[in-house]
Coordinates of C-alpha atoms in Angstrom, one line a residue:
X1 CA 19.4 11.8 -0.5
X2 CA 18.5 8.2 -0.5
X3 CA 21.6 6.1 -1.2
X4 CA 22.5 2.6 -2.3
X5 CA 25.7 0.6 -1.9
X6 CA 27.2 -2.7 -2.8
X7 CA 28.3 -3.1 -6.4
X8 CA 30.0 -6.5 -5.8
X9 CA 28.3 -9.7 -6.8
X10 CA 28.0 -12.4 -4.1
X11 CA 26.3 -15.7 -3.8
X12 CA 24.8 -18.0 -1.1
X13 CA 23.4 -16.9 2.2
X14 CA 25.2 -14.5 4.6
X15 CA 24.5 -15.1 8.3
X16 CA 24.4 -12.2 10.7
X17 CA 26.4 -12.7 13.9
X18 CA 24.6 -11.0 16.7
X19 CA 27.5 -11.3 19.1
X20 CA 29.6 -8.9 17.0
X21 CA 26.8 -6.6 15.8
X22 CA 25.4 -3.5 17.4
X23 CA 23.6 -0.2 16.9
X24 CA 24.7 2.6 19.3
X25 CA 24.8 6.3 19.9
X26 CA 28.3 7.8 19.4
X27 CA 29.7 11.3 19.1
X28 CA 26.2 12.8 18.7
X29 CA 25.2 10.4 16.0
X30 CA 24.1 6.8 15.4
X31 CA 26.5 4.1 14.4
X32 CA 25.8 0.6 13.1
X33 CA 28.0 -2.4 12.8
X34 CA 26.9 -5.7 11.4
X35 CA 29.1 -8.8 11.3
X36 CA 28.3 -11.0 8.3
X37 CA 29.6 -14.5 7.4
X38 CA 30.2 -13.1 3.9
X39 CA 29.6 -10.0 1.8
X40 CA 26.2 -9.4 0.2
X41 CA 24.8 -6.5 -1.9
X42 CA 23.1 -4.0 0.2
X43 CA 21.5 -0.5 0.1
X44 CA 20.5 2.1 2.8
X45 CA 17.8 4.7 2.6
X46 CA 15.5 6.7 4.9
X47 CA 11.7 7.0 5.1
X48 CA 9.6 9.7 6.7
X49 CA 6.3 9.8 8.5
X50 CA 7.3 7.9 10.6
X51 CA 11.0 8.4 10.5
X52 CA 12.9 5.2 9.7
X53 CA 16.2 3.9 8.4
X54 CA 16.0 0.9 6.0
X55 CA 18.8 -1.4 5.1
X56 CA 18.1 -3.9 2.4
X57 CA 20.2 -7.1 1.8
X58 CA 20.3 -9.8 -0.8
X59 CA 20.5 -13.3 0.8
X60 CA 21.0 -12.4 4.5
X61 CA 19.9 -14.7 7.3
X62 CA 18.7 -13.0 10.5
X63 CA 17.9 -16.2 12.4
X64 CA 18.7 -15.8 16.1
X65 CA 19.1 -12.0 15.9
X66 CA 16.9 -9.9 18.2
X67 CA 16.4 -6.2 17.7
X68 CA 16.6 -5.6 21.5
X69 CA 20.0 -7.3 21.5
X70 CA 21.4 -5.0 18.8
X71 CA 20.1 -1.7 20.1
X72 CA 22.2 0.4 22.5
X73 CA 20.7 3.7 21.4
X74 CA 18.4 6.6 22.4
X75 CA 18.3 7.8 18.8
X76 CA 16.8 4.6 17.5
X77 CA 13.6 3.4 19.1
X78 CA 13.2 -0.1 17.6
X79 CA 14.9 -2.5 15.3
X80 CA 13.1 -5.1 13.3
X81 CA 14.5 -7.5 10.7
X82 CA 13.5 -10.4 8.5
X83 CA 12.4 -11.4 5.1
X84 CA 10.5 -9.0 2.8
X85 CA 10.3 -11.5 -0.1
X86 CA 12.3 -14.6 -1.0
X87 CA 15.9 -13.8 -1.3
X88 CA 15.6 -10.4 0.2
X89 CA 15.8 -9.3 3.8
X90 CA 15.5 -6.0 5.6
X91 CA 16.6 -4.2 8.8
X92 CA 14.3 -1.3 9.8
X93 CA 15.3 1.2 12.5
X94 CA 12.6 3.5 13.9
X95 CA 14.2 6.9 14.7
X96 CA 13.6 9.2 17.6
X97 CA 15.3 12.1 15.7
X98 CA 15.9 13.1 12.1
X99 CA 19.2 11.4 11.0
X100 CA 20.9 11.2 7.6
X101 CA 23.5 8.7 6.4
X102 CA 27.0 10.2 6.6
X103 CA 29.0 7.2 5.4
X104 CA 28.8 3.4 5.0
X105 CA 31.3 0.7 4.0
X106 CA 31.4 -3.0 3.7
X107 CA 34.8 -4.5 4.5
X108 CA 35.5 -8.1 3.5
X109 CA 38.3 -10.3 5.0
X110 CA 40.3 -11.6 2.1
X111 CA 41.1 -14.8 3.9
X112 CA 37.8 -15.9 5.5
X113 CA 35.4 -14.0 3.2
X114 CA 33.6 -12.7 6.3
X115 CA 32.4 -9.1 6.2
X116 CA 31.6 -6.1 8.4
X117 CA 29.1 -3.5 7.4
X118 CA 29.5 -0.1 9.1
X119 CA 27.3 2.9 8.8
X120 CA 27.1 6.3 10.6
X121 CA 24.1 8.6 10.7
X122 CA 24.2 12.3 11.8
X123 CA 21.6 14.7 13.0
X124 CA 19.9 16.9 10.4
X125 CA 16.9 19.2 10.4
X126 CA 13.4 17.8 10.0
X127 CA 13.1 19.5 6.6
X128 CA 16.5 18.1 5.4
X129 CA 15.4 14.7 6.6
X130 CA 12.1 14.9 4.7
X131 CA 13.9 16.1 1.5
X132 CA 16.4 13.2 1.6
X133 CA 13.8 10.5 2.5
X134 CA 12.5 8.0 -0.1
X135 CA 13.4 4.6 -1.5
X136 CA 15.8 5.1 -4.5
X137 CA 14.9 3.5 -7.8
X138 CA 17.5 1.1 -9.0
X139 CA 16.8 -1.5 -11.6
X140 CA 19.1 -4.0 -9.8
X141 CA 16.9 -3.8 -6.7
X142 CA 13.5 -3.2 -8.3
X143 CA 10.8 -5.8 -7.7
X144 CA 9.8 -7.8 -10.8
X145 CA 6.8 -6.2 -12.6
X146 CA 3.5 -7.5 -11.5
X147 CA 1.9 -10.0 -13.7
X148 CA -1.5 -8.6 -14.7
X149 CA -4.0 -11.3 -14.7
X150 CA -7.4 -10.9 -16.5
X151 CA -10.3 -11.2 -14.1
X152 CA -12.0 -14.6 -14.5
X153 CA -15.4 -14.6 -16.1
X154 CA -18.2 -13.6 -13.8
X155 CA -21.0 -15.7 -15.2
X156 CA -19.8 -19.2 -14.4
X157 CA -21.2 -19.3 -10.9
X158 CA -17.9 -20.1 -9.3
X159 CA -17.1 -18.3 -6.0
X160 CA -13.6 -16.9 -5.9
X161 CA -12.1 -16.3 -2.5
X162 CA -8.8 -14.7 -1.6
X163 CA -7.5 -15.8 1.8
X164 CA -5.1 -13.4 3.5
X165 CA -2.9 -15.0 6.2
X166 CA -2.0 -12.0 8.3
X167 CA 1.6 -10.7 8.7
X168 CA 4.6 -12.6 7.4
X169 CA 8.3 -12.2 6.8
X170 CA 9.8 -9.3 8.6
X171 CA 6.4 -8.8 10.4
X172 CA 5.7 -12.0 12.4
X173 CA 2.6 -10.5 14.1
X174 CA 1.8 -11.6 17.7
X175 CA 4.1 -14.0 19.4
X176 CA 3.5 -16.2 22.5
X177 CA 5.5 -19.2 23.8
X178 CA 7.4 -19.5 20.6
X179 CA 4.3 -19.4 18.4
X180 CA 4.2 -16.8 15.6
X181 CA 0.9 -15.5 14.4
X182 CA 2.2 -15.3 10.8
X183 CA 3.1 -19.0 10.8
X184 CA -0.1 -20.2 12.5
X185 CA -2.3 -18.2 10.2
X186 CA -0.5 -19.6 7.1
X187 CA -1.2 -23.1 8.4
X188 CA -4.8 -22.3 9.0
X189 CA -5.2 -20.5 5.7
X190 CA -3.9 -23.6 3.9
X191 CA -6.4 -25.8 5.8
X192 CA -9.3 -23.4 5.1
X193 CA -8.3 -23.3 1.4
X194 CA -8.5 -27.1 1.2
X195 CA -11.9 -27.1 2.8
X196 CA -13.2 -24.5 0.4
X197 CA -11.6 -26.1 -2.7
X198 CA -13.3 -29.4 -1.9
X199 CA -16.6 -27.5 -1.9
X200 CA -16.0 -26.2 -5.4
X201 CA -14.7 -22.7 -4.5
X202 CA -11.7 -21.3 -6.4
X203 CA -9.2 -20.1 -3.7
X204 CA -6.0 -18.0 -3.8
X205 CA -3.8 -16.8 -1.0
X206 CA -2.0 -13.4 -0.6
X207 CA 1.1 -15.3 0.4
X208 CA 2.2 -19.0 0.2
X209 CA 5.2 -18.8 2.5
X210 CA 6.8 -16.7 5.2
X211 CA 7.2 -13.5 3.2
X212 CA 6.0 -10.0 3.7
X213 CA 3.2 -8.5 1.7
X214 CA 2.1 -4.9 2.2
X215 CA -1.5 -4.1 3.1
X216 CA -1.8 -2.3 -0.2
X217 CA -0.4 -5.3 -2.0
X218 CA -2.9 -7.6 -0.5
X219 CA -5.8 -5.5 -1.7
X220 CA -4.2 -5.1 -5.2
X221 CA -4.0 -8.9 -5.4
X222 CA -7.7 -9.2 -4.8
X223 CA -8.4 -6.9 -7.7
X224 CA -5.8 -8.5 -10.0
X225 CA -7.4 -11.9 -9.4
X226 CA -11.0 -10.7 -9.7
X227 CA -11.8 -12.1 -6.3
X228 CA -15.4 -12.2 -5.1
X229 CA -14.4 -12.2 -1.4
X230 CA -11.4 -11.3 0.7
X231 CA -11.0 -13.0 4.1
X232 CA -8.1 -11.8 6.2
X233 CA -7.0 -14.2 9.0
X234 CA -5.4 -13.2 12.3
X235 CA -4.8 -14.4 15.9
X236 CA -3.6 -11.4 17.9
X237 CA -2.4 -11.1 21.5
X238 CA -3.7 -8.5 24.0
X239 CA -2.1 -7.4 27.2
X240 CA -3.6 -9.2 30.2
X241 CA -4.8 -12.2 28.2
X242 CA -8.5 -11.4 29.0
X243 CA -9.8 -11.5 25.5
X244 CA -10.7 -14.8 24.0
X245 CA -12.9 -16.4 21.3
X246 CA -13.3 -15.6 17.7
X247 CA -14.2 -12.1 16.5
X248 CA -15.2 -11.0 13.0
X249 CA -14.4 -7.5 11.8
X250 CA -15.6 -5.3 9.0
X251 CA -14.4 -1.9 7.7
X252 CA -15.5 1.3 9.5
X253 CA -14.1 4.8 9.6
X254 CA -14.7 4.7 13.4
X255 CA -14.0 1.7 15.5
X256 CA -16.9 0.1 17.4
X257 CA -14.8 -0.1 20.5
X258 CA -11.3 0.7 21.9
X259 CA -10.1 -2.9 21.6
X260 CA -10.9 -3.0 17.9
X261 CA -9.2 0.4 17.3
X262 CA -6.0 -1.0 18.9
X263 CA -6.2 -4.2 16.9
X264 CA -6.4 -2.2 13.7
X265 CA -3.4 -0.1 14.8
X266 CA -1.4 -3.3 15.4
X267 CA -2.3 -4.8 12.0
X268 CA -1.3 -1.5 10.3
X269 CA 2.0 -1.5 12.1
X270 CA 3.4 -4.2 9.9
X271 CA 3.9 -1.8 7.0
X272 CA 5.8 0.5 9.3
X273 CA 8.0 -2.4 10.6
X274 CA 8.7 -3.5 7.1
X275 CA 9.8 -0.1 5.9
X276 CA 7.0 0.5 3.4
X277 CA 6.9 4.0 2.0
X278 CA 3.8 5.5 3.4
X279 CA 4.4 9.1 2.1
X280 CA 2.0 9.0 -0.8
X281 CA -1.0 11.2 -0.3
X282 CA -4.6 10.0 -0.6
X283 CA -6.5 11.1 -3.7
X284 CA -9.6 12.9 -2.4
X285 CA -11.6 12.3 -5.6
X286 CA -10.6 8.6 -5.5
X287 CA -11.7 8.4 -1.9
X288 CA -15.2 9.8 -2.8
X289 CA -15.5 7.3 -5.6
X290 CA -14.5 4.4 -3.3
X291 CA -17.1 5.5 -0.7
X292 CA -19.7 5.4 -3.4
X293 CA -18.7 1.9 -4.4
X294 CA -18.8 0.8 -0.8
X295 CA -22.4 1.9 -0.5
X296 CA -23.2 -1.4 -2.2
X297 CA -20.3 -3.5 -1.1
X298 CA -20.3 -2.7 2.6
X299 CA -23.7 -4.2 3.3
X300 CA -22.5 -7.4 1.6
X301 CA -19.5 -7.5 3.8
X302 CA -21.6 -7.0 6.9
X303 CA -23.8 -9.9 5.9
X304 CA -20.8 -12.1 5.3
X305 CA -19.5 -11.3 8.7
X306 CA -22.8 -12.0 10.3
X307 CA -23.0 -15.3 8.4
X308 CA -19.6 -16.3 9.8
X309 CA -20.5 -15.4 13.3
X310 CA -23.8 -17.4 13.1
X311 CA -22.0 -20.3 11.5
X312 CA -19.4 -20.5 14.3
X313 CA -22.1 -20.2 16.9
X314 CA -24.2 -23.0 15.3
X315 CA -21.1 -25.2 15.2
X316 CA -20.5 -24.7 18.9
X317 CA -17.2 -23.0 18.4
X318 CA -16.0 -20.4 21.0
X319 CA -16.9 -16.8 20.2
X320 CA -15.9 -13.7 21.9
X321 CA -18.6 -12.0 24.1
X322 CA -18.7 -9.3 21.4
X323 CA -18.0 -11.3 18.2
X324 CA -19.0 -8.6 15.6
X325 CA -16.7 -5.6 15.5
X326 CA -15.5 -2.9 13.0
X327 CA -12.5 -0.6 12.6
X328 CA -10.4 1.1 9.9
X329 CA -8.5 -2.0 8.7
X330 CA -6.6 -1.1 5.5
X331 CA -6.7 -4.7 4.2
X332 CA -10.5 -4.4 4.1
X333 CA -10.5 -1.3 1.9
X334 CA -11.2 -3.0 -1.5
X335 CA -14.2 -0.8 -2.4
X336 CA -15.8 -3.4 -4.7
X337 CA -15.0 -6.7 -3.0
X338 CA -16.8 -7.9 0.2
X339 CA -14.1 -8.2 2.8
X340 CA -13.9 -9.4 6.4
X341 CA -11.2 -9.9 8.9
X342 CA -11.4 -12.9 11.3
X343 CA -9.5 -12.9 14.5
X344 CA -9.8 -16.7 14.9
X345 CA -8.6 -16.4 18.5
X346 CA -6.1 -14.7 20.8
X347 CA -2.6 -16.1 21.3
X348 CA -2.7 -14.3 24.7
X349 CA -5.5 -16.6 25.8
X350 CA -4.3 -20.0 27.1
X351 CA -7.5 -21.6 25.9
X352 CA -7.5 -20.1 22.4
X353 CA -3.8 -20.8 22.0
X354 CA -4.3 -24.5 22.8
X355 CA -7.3 -24.7 20.5
X356 CA -5.4 -23.1 17.6
X357 CA -2.6 -25.5 18.0
X358 CA -5.0 -28.5 17.8
X359 CA -5.5 -29.7 14.2
X360 CA -8.8 -31.2 15.1
X361 CA -10.1 -27.9 16.4
X362 CA -8.8 -26.1 13.3
X363 CA -10.5 -28.6 11.0
X364 CA -13.8 -27.9 12.9
X365 CA -13.2 -24.1 12.6
X366 CA -12.3 -24.3 8.9
X367 CA -15.4 -26.4 8.1
X368 CA -17.7 -23.9 9.9
X369 CA -16.1 -20.9 8.1
X370 CA -16.5 -22.8 4.8
X371 CA -20.2 -23.5 5.4
X372 CA -20.9 -19.9 6.4
X373 CA -19.2 -18.5 3.3
X374 CA -21.2 -20.9 1.1
X375 CA -24.5 -20.0 2.8
X376 CA -23.7 -16.3 2.4
X377 CA -22.8 -16.9 -1.3
X378 CA -26.2 -18.5 -2.0
X379 CA -28.1 -15.6 -0.3
X380 CA -25.9 -13.0 -2.0
X381 CA -26.7 -14.5 -5.5
X382 CA -30.4 -14.4 -4.7
X383 CA -30.2 -10.7 -3.8
X384 CA -28.0 -9.8 -6.8
X385 CA -31.0 -8.8 -9.1
X386 CA -32.1 -6.3 -6.4
X387 CA -28.8 -4.5 -6.2
X388 CA -28.1 -1.3 -8.1
X389 CA -26.7 -2.0 -11.6

C-alpha cells in the first residue's frame, strides 16, 4: 500500500546533511536515515517495473549529496536525488529485491529545529510488492492541473517550434569534468531560441530552468501548444570517448546501430531515475492509429533531420562519421508532429566538450540549425498540397 507522511506545515528550505545520512541493510531489511536542517512535509511510496522506492519532499536541498555516499546496501542498487519541479525534490532508490515500507518517522529537535527522517523496509513477495506499488493520490501533493492552451491558428504562416533541452532536475544527464548535460543543453536551447525568434519563428521550451519533465510530458506539451516541430537537444557521453561530432536522430522501432540503441536507453532512463510511474499499459488500438499518423509525419521528420545534417555540413561544423541515426526515442513519439533529436556533441570527447563550452562555437551551431530548420520549412510548405488530406 502506498503511504504518505508529514502532516506538519513547514517553511523555508531544508538542507540534507550527507555526513549524518545513510541507507543500509539491517536485520534482513533496508533502513534509511536522513539528517535535515529542519522538518519538511514528505511522503514515501513504491513503484514497480522496475522496482523503486520514492521519497518526495517539499523544499529539500540535496546540494552536495551523492547517492554513492549514502548507499551501504545490497538491497538497493542506486540512489538518485534532485528537483522534480520547483519547490519539490525527490530521492529514488532502485531495489534489487521486493521491499515494502514497514515504518517511517520524522523526529524534530525542539531546540534546534533540525530533523531526522527514518524509514525501514522489509522483504515481501513479488506479488505483494506489485499490489502495494503506485503513487498515492493526495490533493496536498498533486501537481497543479495542466493549463489547456488552444492550438494557435494554422493558416498564419508562422512556424512554431518546441525546443526540448534534454534531462533536468533529478536527471542531470551525462556529466564530465563538472559539466552537466542538462545545464549545457538549457544554455544552448536558449541561444537557439533567440536565433529562431529573430528569424520570425515562434519558439517554446519544454523547460525553462533546472527542473525535471517526463518524456511523456514533453510530448504532451508539443500537442498542447500546437507545435509544428519538436527538436530535442542532447550532449551525451560514451565510454572510451571515441564518439565525437553532431548526430541527428529520428524515431525508429529498431535502432540503426548499437550505439544509437544505447543512447536511446540512456535517454529513457531519466524517467526511471525520477520515479515516474511506468506501469500504465499501452493501448494497442491507439498504437495502430499513431502508426497510421506517422506514415505522413515520419517522412517529414526524416527530411528535417537530413536538412539539419546538410546545414551543419555546409557550415563547416563537425559531424559524426555517421551523422544520421534512428532509434526508439520516446520523446520523438508525437505521431502528428515532425520530431528530431540532435546530439550536438559528446561530453566524453575533449574536442566536443571544448567546442560546446565556447559561446562562439555555439552561436555558429545555433545559426546553422536555424537556417536548416527554415530551409526545411519552406520545402515542407511547398510539398503540403501533395500530402494526404
